[in-house]
PDB file of C-alpha atoms in Angstrom:
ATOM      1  CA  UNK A   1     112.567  81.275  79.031  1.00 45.00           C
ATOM      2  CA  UNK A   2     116.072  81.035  79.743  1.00 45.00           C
ATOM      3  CA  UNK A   3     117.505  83.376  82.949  1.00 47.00           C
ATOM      4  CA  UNK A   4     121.019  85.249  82.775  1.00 47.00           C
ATOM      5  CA  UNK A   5     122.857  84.271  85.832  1.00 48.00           C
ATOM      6  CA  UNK A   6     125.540  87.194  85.646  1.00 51.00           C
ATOM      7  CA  UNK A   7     125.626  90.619  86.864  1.00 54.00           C
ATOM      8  CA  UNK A   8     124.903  92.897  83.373  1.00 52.00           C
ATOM      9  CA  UNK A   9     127.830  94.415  81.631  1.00 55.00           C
ATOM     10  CA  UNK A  10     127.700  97.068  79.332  1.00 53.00           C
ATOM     11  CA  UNK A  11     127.748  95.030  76.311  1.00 51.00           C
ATOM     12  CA  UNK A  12     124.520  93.229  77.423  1.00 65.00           C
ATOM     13  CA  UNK A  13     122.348  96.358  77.856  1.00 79.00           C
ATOM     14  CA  UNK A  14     118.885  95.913  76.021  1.00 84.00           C
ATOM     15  CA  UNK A  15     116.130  97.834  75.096  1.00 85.00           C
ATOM     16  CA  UNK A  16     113.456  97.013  77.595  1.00 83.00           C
ATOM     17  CA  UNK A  17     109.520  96.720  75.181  1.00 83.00           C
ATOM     18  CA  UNK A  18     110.733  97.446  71.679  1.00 87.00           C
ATOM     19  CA  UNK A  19     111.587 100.364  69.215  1.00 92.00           C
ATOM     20  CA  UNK A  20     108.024 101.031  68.455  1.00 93.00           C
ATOM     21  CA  UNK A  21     106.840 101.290  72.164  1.00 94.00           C
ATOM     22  CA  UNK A  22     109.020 103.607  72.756  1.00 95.00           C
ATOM     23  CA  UNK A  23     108.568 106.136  70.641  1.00 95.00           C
ATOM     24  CA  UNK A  24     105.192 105.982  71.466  1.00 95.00           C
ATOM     25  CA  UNK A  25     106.263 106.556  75.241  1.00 96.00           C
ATOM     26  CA  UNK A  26     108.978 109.158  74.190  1.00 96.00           C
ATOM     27  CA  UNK A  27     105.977 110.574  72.294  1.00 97.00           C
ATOM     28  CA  UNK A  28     103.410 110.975  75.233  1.00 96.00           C
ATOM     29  CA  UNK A  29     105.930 111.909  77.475  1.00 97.00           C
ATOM     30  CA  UNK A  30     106.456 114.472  75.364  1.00 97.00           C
ATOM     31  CA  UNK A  31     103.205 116.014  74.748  1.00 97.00           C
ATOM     32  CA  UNK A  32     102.295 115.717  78.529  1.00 97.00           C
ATOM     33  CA  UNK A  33     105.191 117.543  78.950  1.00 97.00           C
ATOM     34  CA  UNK A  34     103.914 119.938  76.851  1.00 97.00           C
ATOM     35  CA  UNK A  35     100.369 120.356  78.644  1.00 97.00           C
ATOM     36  CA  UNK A  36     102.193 120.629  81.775  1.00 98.00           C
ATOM     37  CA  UNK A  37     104.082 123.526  80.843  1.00 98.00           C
ATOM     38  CA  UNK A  38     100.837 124.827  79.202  1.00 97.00           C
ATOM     39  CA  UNK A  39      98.994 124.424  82.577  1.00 97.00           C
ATOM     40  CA  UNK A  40     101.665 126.267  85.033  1.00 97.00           C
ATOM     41  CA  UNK A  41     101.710 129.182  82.345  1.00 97.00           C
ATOM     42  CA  UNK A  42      98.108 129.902  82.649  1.00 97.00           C
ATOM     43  CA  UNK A  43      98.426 129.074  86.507  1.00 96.00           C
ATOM     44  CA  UNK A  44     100.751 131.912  87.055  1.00 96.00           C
ATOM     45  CA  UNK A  45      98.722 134.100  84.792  1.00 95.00           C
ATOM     46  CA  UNK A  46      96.137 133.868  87.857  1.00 94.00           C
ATOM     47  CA  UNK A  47      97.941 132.518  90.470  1.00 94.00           C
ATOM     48  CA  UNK A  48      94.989 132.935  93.304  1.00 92.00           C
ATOM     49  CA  UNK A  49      92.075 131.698  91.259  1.00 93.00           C
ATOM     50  CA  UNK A  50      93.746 128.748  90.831  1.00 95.00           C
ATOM     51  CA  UNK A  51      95.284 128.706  93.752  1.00 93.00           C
ATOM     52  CA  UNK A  52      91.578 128.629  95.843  1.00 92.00           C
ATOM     53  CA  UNK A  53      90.194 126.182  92.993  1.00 93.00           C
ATOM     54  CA  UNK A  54      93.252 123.500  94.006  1.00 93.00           C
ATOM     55  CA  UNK A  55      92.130 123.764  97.502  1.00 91.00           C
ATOM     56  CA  UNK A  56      88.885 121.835  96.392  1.00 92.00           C
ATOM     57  CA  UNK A  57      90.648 118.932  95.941  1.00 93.00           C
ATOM     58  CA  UNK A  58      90.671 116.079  98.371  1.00 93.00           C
ATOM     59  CA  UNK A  59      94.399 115.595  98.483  1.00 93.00           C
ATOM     60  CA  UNK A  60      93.603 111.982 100.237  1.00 94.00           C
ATOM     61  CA  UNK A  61      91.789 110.733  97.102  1.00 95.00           C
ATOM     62  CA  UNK A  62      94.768 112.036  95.383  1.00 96.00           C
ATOM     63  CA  UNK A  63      97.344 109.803  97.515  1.00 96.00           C
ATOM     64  CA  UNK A  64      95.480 107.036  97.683  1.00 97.00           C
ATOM     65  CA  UNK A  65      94.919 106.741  93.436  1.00 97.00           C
ATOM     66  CA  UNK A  66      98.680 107.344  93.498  1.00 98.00           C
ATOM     67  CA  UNK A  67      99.605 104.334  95.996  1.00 98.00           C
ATOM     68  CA  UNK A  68      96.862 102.227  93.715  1.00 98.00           C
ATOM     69  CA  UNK A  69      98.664 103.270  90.924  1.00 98.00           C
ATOM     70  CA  UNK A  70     101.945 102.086  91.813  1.00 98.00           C
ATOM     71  CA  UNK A  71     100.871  99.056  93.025  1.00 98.00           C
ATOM     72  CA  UNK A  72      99.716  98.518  89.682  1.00 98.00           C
ATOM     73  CA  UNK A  73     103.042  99.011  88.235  1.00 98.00           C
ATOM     74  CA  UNK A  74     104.722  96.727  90.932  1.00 98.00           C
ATOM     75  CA  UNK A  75     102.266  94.102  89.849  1.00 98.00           C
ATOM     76  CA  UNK A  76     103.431  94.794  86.566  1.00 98.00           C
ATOM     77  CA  UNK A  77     106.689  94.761  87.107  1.00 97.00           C
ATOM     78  CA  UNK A  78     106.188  91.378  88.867  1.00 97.00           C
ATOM     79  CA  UNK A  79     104.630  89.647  85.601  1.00 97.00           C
ATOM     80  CA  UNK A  80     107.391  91.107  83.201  1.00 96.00           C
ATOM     81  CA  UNK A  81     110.243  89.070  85.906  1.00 95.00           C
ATOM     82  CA  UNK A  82     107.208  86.078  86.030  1.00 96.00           C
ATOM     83  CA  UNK A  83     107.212  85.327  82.056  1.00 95.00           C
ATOM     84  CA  UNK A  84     110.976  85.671  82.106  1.00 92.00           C
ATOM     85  CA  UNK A  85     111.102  82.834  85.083  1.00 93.00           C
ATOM     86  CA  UNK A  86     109.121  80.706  82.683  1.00 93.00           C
ATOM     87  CA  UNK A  87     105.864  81.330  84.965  1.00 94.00           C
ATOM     88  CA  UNK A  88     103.117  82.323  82.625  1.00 94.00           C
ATOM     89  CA  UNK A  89     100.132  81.631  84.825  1.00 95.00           C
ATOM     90  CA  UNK A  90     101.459  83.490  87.819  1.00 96.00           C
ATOM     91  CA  UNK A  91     102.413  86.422  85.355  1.00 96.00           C
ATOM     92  CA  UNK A  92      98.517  86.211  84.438  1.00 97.00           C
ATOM     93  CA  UNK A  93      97.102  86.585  87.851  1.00 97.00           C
ATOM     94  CA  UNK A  94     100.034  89.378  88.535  1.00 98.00           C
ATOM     95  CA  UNK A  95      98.775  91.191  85.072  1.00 98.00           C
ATOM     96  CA  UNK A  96      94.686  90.146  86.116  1.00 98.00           C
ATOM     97  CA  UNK A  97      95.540  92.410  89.371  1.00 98.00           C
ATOM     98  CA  UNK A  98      97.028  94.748  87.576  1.00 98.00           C
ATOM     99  CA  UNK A  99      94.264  95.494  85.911  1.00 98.00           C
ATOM    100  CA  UNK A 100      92.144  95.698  88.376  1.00 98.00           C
ATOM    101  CA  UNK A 101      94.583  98.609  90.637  1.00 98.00           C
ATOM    102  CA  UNK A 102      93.582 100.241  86.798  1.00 98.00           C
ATOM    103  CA  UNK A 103      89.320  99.050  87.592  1.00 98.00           C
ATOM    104  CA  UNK A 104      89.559 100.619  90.816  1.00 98.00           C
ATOM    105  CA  UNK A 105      91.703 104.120  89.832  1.00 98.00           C
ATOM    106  CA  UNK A 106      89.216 104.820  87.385  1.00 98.00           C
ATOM    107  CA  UNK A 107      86.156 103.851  89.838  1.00 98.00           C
ATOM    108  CA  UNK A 108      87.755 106.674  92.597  1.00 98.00           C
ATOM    109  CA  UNK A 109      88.314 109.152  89.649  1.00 97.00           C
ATOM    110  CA  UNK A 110      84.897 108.899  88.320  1.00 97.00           C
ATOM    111  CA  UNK A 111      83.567 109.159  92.197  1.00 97.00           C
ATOM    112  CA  UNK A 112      86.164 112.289  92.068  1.00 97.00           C
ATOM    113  CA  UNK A 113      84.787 113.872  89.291  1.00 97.00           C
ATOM    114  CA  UNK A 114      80.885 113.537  90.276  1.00 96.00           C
ATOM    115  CA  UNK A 115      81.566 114.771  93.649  1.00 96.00           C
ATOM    116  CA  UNK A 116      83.520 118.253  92.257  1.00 96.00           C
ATOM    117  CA  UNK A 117      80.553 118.054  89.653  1.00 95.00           C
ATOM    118  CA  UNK A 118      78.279 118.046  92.317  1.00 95.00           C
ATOM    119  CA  UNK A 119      79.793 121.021  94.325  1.00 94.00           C
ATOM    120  CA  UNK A 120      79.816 123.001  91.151  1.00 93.00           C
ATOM    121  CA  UNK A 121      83.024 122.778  89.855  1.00 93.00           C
ATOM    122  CA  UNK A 122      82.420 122.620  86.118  1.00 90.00           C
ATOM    123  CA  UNK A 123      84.400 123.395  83.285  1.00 88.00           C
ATOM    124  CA  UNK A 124      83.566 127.524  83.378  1.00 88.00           C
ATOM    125  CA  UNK A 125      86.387 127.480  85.985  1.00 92.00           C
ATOM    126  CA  UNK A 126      89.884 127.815  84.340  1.00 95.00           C
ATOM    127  CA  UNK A 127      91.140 125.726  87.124  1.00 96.00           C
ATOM    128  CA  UNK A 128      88.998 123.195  87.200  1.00 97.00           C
ATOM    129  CA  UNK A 129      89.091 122.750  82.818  1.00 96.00           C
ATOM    130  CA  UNK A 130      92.666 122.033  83.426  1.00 97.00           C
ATOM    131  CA  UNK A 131      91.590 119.174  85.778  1.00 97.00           C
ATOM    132  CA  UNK A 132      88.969 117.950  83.736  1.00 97.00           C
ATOM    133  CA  UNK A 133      91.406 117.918  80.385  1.00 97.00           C
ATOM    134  CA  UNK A 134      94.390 116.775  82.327  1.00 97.00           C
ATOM    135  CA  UNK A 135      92.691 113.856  84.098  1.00 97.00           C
ATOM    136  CA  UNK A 136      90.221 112.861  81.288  1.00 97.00           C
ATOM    137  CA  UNK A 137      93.011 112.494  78.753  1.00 97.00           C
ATOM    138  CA  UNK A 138      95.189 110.983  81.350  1.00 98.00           C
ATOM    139  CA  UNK A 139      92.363 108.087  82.228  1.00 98.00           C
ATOM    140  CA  UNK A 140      91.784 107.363  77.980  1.00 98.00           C
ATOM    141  CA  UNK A 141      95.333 106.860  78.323  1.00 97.00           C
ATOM    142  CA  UNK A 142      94.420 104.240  81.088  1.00 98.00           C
ATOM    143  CA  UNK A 143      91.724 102.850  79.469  1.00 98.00           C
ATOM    144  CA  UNK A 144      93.912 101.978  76.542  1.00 97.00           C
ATOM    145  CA  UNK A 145      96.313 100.824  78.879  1.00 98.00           C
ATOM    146  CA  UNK A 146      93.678  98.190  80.363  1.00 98.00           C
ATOM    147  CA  UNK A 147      93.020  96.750  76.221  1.00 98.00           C
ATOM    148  CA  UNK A 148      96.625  96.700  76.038  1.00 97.00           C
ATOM    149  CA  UNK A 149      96.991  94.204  79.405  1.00 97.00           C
ATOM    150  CA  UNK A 150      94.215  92.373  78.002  1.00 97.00           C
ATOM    151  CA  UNK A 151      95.990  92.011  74.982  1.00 96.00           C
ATOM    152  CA  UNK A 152      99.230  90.726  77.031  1.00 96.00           C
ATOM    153  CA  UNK A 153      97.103  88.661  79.110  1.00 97.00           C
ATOM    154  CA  UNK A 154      95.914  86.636  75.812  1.00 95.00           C
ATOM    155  CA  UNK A 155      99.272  86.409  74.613  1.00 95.00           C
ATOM    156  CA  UNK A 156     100.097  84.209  78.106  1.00 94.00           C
ATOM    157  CA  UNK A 157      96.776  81.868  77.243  1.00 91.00           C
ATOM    158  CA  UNK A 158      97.598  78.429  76.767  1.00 88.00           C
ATOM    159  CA  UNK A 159      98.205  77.309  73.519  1.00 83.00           C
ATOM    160  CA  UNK A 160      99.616  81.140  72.609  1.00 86.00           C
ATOM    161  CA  UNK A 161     102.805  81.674  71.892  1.00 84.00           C
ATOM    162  CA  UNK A 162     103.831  83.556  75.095  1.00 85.00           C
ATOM    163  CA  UNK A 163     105.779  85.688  74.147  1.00 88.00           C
ATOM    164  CA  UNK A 164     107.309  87.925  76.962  1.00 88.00           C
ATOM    165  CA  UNK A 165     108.212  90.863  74.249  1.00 91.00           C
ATOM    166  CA  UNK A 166     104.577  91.312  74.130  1.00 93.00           C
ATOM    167  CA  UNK A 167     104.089  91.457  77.959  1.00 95.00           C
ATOM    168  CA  UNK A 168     107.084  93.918  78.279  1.00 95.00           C
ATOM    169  CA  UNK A 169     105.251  96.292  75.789  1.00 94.00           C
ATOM    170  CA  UNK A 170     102.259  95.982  77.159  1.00 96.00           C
ATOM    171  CA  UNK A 171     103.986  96.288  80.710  1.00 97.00           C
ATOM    172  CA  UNK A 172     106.021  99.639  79.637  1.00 97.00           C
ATOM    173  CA  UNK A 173     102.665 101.215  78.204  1.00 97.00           C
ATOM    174  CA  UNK A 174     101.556 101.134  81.689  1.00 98.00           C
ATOM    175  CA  UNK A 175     103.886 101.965  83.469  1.00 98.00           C
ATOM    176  CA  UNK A 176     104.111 105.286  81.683  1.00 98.00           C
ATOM    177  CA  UNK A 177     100.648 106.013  82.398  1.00 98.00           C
ATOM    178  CA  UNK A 178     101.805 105.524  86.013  1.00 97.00           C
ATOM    179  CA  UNK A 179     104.738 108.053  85.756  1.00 98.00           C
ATOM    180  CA  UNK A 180     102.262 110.427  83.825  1.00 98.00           C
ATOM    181  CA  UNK A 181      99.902 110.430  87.150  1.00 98.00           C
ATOM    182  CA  UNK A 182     102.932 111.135  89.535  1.00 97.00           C
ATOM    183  CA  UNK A 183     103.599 114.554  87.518  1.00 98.00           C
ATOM    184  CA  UNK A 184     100.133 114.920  87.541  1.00 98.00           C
ATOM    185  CA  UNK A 185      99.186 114.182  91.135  1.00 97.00           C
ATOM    186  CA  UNK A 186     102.016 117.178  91.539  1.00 96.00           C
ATOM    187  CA  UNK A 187     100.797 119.759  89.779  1.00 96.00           C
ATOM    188  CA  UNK A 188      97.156 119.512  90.117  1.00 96.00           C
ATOM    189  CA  UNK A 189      97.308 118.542  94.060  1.00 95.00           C
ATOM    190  CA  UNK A 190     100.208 119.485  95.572  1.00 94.00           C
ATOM    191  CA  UNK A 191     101.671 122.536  94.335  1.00 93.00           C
ATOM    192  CA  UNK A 192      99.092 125.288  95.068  1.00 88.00           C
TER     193      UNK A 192
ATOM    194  CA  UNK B   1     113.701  87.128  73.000  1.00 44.00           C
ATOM    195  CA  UNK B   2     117.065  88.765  74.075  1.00 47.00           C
ATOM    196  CA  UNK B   3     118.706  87.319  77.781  1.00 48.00           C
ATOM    197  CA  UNK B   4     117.285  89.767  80.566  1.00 50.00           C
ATOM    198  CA  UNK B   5     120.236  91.368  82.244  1.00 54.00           C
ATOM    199  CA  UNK B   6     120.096  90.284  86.169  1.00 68.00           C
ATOM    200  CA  UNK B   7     118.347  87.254  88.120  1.00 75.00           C
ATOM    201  CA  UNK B   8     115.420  87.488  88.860  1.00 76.00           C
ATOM    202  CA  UNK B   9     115.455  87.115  92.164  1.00 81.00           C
ATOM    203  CA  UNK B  10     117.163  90.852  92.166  1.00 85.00           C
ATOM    204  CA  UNK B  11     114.931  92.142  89.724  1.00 88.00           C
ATOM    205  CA  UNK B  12     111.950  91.090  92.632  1.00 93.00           C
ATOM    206  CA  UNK B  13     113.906  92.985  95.493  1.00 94.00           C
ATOM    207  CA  UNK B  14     114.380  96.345  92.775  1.00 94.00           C
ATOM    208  CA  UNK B  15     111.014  96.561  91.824  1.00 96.00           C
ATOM    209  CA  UNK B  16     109.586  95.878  95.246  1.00 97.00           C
ATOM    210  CA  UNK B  17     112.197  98.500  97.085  1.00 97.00           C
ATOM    211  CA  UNK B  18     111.752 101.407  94.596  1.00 97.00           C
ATOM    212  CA  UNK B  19     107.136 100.205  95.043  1.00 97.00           C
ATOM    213  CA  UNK B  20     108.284 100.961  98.509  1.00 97.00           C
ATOM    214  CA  UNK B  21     110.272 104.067  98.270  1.00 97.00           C
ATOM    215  CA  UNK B  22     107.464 105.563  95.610  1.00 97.00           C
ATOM    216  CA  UNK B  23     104.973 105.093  97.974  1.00 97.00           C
ATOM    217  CA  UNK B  24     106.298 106.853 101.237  1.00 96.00           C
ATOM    218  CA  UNK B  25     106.905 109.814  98.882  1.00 95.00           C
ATOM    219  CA  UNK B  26     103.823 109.994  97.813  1.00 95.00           C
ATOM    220  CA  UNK B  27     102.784 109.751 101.332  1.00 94.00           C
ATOM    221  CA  UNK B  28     105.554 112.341 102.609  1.00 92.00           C
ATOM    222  CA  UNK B  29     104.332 114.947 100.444  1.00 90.00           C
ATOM    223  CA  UNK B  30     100.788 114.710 101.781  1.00 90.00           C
ATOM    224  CA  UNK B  31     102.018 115.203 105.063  1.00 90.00           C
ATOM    225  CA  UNK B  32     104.339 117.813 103.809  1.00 86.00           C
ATOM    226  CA  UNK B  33     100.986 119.754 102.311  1.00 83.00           C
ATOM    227  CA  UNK B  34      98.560 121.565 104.452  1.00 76.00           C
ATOM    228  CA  UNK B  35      95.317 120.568 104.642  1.00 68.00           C
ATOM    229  CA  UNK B  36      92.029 122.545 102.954  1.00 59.00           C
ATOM    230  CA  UNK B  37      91.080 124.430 105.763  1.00 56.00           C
ATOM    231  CA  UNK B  38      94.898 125.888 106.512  1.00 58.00           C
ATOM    232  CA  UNK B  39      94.724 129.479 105.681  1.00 56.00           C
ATOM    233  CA  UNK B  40      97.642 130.221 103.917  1.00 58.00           C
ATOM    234  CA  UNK B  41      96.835 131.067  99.885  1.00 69.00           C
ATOM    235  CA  UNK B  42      99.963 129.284  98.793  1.00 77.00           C
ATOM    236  CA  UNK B  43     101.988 125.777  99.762  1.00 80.00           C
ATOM    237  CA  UNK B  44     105.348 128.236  99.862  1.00 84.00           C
ATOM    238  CA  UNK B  45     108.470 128.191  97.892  1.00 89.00           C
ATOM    239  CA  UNK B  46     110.283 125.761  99.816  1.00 90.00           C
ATOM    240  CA  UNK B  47     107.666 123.649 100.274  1.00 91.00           C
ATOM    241  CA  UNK B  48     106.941 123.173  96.135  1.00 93.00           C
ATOM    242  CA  UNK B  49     110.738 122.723  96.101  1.00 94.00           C
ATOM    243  CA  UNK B  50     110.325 119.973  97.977  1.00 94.00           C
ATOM    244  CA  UNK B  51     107.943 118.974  96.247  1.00 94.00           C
ATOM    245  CA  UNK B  52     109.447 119.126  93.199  1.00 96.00           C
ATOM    246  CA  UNK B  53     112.356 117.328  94.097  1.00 96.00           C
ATOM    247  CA  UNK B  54     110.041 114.074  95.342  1.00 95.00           C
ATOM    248  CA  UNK B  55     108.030 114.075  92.302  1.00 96.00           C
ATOM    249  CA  UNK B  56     111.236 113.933  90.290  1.00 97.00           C
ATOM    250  CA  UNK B  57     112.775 111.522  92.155  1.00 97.00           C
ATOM    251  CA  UNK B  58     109.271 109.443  91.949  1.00 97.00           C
ATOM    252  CA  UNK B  59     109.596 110.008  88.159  1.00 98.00           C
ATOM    253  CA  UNK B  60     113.117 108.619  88.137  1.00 97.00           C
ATOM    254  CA  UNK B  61     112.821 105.957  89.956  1.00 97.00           C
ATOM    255  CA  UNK B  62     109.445 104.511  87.871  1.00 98.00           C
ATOM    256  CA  UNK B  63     111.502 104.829  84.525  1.00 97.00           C
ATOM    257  CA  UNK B  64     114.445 103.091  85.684  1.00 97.00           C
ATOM    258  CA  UNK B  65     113.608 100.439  88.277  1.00 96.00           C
ATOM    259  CA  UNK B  66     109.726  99.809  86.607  1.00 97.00           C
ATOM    260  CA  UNK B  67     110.424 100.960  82.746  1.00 96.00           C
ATOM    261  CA  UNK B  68     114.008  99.338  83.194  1.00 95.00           C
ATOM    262  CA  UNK B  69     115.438 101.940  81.718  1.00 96.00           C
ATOM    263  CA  UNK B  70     118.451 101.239  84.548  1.00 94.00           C
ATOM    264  CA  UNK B  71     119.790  98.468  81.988  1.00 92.00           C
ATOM    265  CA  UNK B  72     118.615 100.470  78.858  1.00 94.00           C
ATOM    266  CA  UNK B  73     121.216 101.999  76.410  1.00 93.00           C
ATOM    267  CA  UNK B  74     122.810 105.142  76.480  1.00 93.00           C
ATOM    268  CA  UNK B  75     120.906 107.203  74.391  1.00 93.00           C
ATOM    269  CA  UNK B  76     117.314 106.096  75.899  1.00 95.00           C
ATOM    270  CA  UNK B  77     118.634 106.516  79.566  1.00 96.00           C
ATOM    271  CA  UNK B  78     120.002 110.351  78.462  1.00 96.00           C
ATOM    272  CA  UNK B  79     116.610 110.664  76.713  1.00 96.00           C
ATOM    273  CA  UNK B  80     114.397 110.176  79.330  1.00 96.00           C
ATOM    274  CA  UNK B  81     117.181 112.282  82.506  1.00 97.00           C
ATOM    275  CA  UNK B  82     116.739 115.284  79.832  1.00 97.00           C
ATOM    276  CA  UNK B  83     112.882 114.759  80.194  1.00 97.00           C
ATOM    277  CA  UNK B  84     112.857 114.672  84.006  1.00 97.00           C
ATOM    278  CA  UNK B  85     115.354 117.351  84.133  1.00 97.00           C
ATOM    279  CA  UNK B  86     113.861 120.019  81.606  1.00 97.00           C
ATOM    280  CA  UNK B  87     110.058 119.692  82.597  1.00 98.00           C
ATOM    281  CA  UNK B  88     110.759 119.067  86.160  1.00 97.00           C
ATOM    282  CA  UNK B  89     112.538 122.842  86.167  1.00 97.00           C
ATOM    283  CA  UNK B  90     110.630 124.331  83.870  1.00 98.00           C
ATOM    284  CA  UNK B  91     107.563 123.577  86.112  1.00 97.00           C
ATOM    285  CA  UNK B  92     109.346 124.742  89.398  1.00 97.00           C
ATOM    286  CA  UNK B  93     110.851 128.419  87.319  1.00 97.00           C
ATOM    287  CA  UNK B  94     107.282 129.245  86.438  1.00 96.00           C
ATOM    288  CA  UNK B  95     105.931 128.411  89.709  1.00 95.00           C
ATOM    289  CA  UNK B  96     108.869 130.767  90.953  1.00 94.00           C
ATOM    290  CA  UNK B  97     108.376 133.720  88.712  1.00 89.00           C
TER     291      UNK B  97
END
């Protein structure tokens, strides 16, 4: 892979993934937005129910699947610039831990979720059906986003083709599951 | 393939500084947030504000330093500010009201 060795100008702006990717992104983004909306609405139809339900959340757990989340990305980000350097190996160990930031996230959510199970905190609260939802469709999302790596990560194999626009799909998939858990992380944790 | 648009060497030190930057945010805000057994029934107005304002910042930077969006086209740069912009205030106005 060949490396531009001037600053951008205009001209050379790009489409980072491809068309298809992103309306897919555009897409989600936009019917996340929609539950979000959905979520505050019946939140300020009951604002101290849900209010007292939020406190039940560990906001720790919270912050620390956020910084494991980003780290993901940044790993992500890394084996996007590695395939472009001509590195496909290192971009494969970058994507392997990239994927497993994705392992773990899911391993503290599902810890998450049987410990609010545990204390009772079942889907008969409004609060906490919002939660389940939110966070359930939010880790499918991840789960696709882990077959989607893989898919990347077999694309770097040797004798493959290698090519990077495959990685940079793959790449931009998961990074918008990341940007999805920062709005989430928000709402659910932080703003009670 | 098409050329990417900077060296890589700066793409590294963007995606590395805005993996830094994300994470004290996230970090800020749980400091910013009282714990569970603080009395108070809400966070506070200013305190979602700020809030707000870091998790849209957050947002920002993952699309454009991590999604690239930063050397992206017109059209998908406006695309994606009009996201951040409408659901970021639309959140904060019902929170408000």
């Amino acid at each position: 892979m060949s490396t531009a060795a001037t600053r951008p100008r205009p001209a050379e702006r790009r489409l980072p993934g491809d068309v298809d990717m992103w309306v897919m992104v555009l897409g989600d983004l936009f019917f996340f937005g929609c539950y979000f909306v959905t979520y505050m609405v019946f939140r300020a139809q009951s604002v101290d129910e849900f209010t007292a339900a939020q406190r039940h959340l560990n906001v720790g757990i919270g912050v620390v699947n956020t910084v494991v989340l980003l780290t993901s990305s940044l790993f992500a980000a890394l084996a996007v610039i590695a395939v472009r350097e001509g590195e496909p190996r290192h971009a494969r160990r970058l994507l392997l831990a990239t994927g497993a930031c994705g392992v773990l996230f899911t391993l503290v959510k599902v810890y998450e979720w049987q410990a609010k199970i545990g204390q009772g905190h079942t889907m008969s609260d409004e609060f906490f059906s919002f939660y389940y939802v939110l966070t359930g469709v939010h880790l499918a999302h991840l789960a696709l986003g882990l077959l989607i790596l893989g898919v990347a990560f077999r694309e770097l194999g040797p004798l493959r083709a290698r090519r990077a626009t495959i990685v940079e799909q793959g790449v931009l998939f998961w990074h918008m599951i990341d940007l999805l858990w920062v709005v989430i992380f928000a709402l659910l944790y932080l703003m009670r | 393939m098409t050329e990417p648009s900077t060296p890589p060497h700066r793409d590294k030190r963007a995606v590395l500084s805005a993996w830094a930057v994300l994470s004290a945010a996230t970090v800020l805000a749980w400091l910013l947030t009282p714990g569970e057994s603080q009395s108070a029934t809400t966070v506070g107005n200013e305190l979602v504000a700020a809030i707000v304002v870091l998790g849209a910042v957050k947002s920002r930077l993952i699309i454009r330093y991590f999604m690239e969006v930063r050397h992206a086209p017109r059209r998908l740069r406006h695309a994606t500010d009009a996201w951040l912009i409408v659901l970021w205030l639309t959140l904060l106005t019902i929170y408000l009201i």
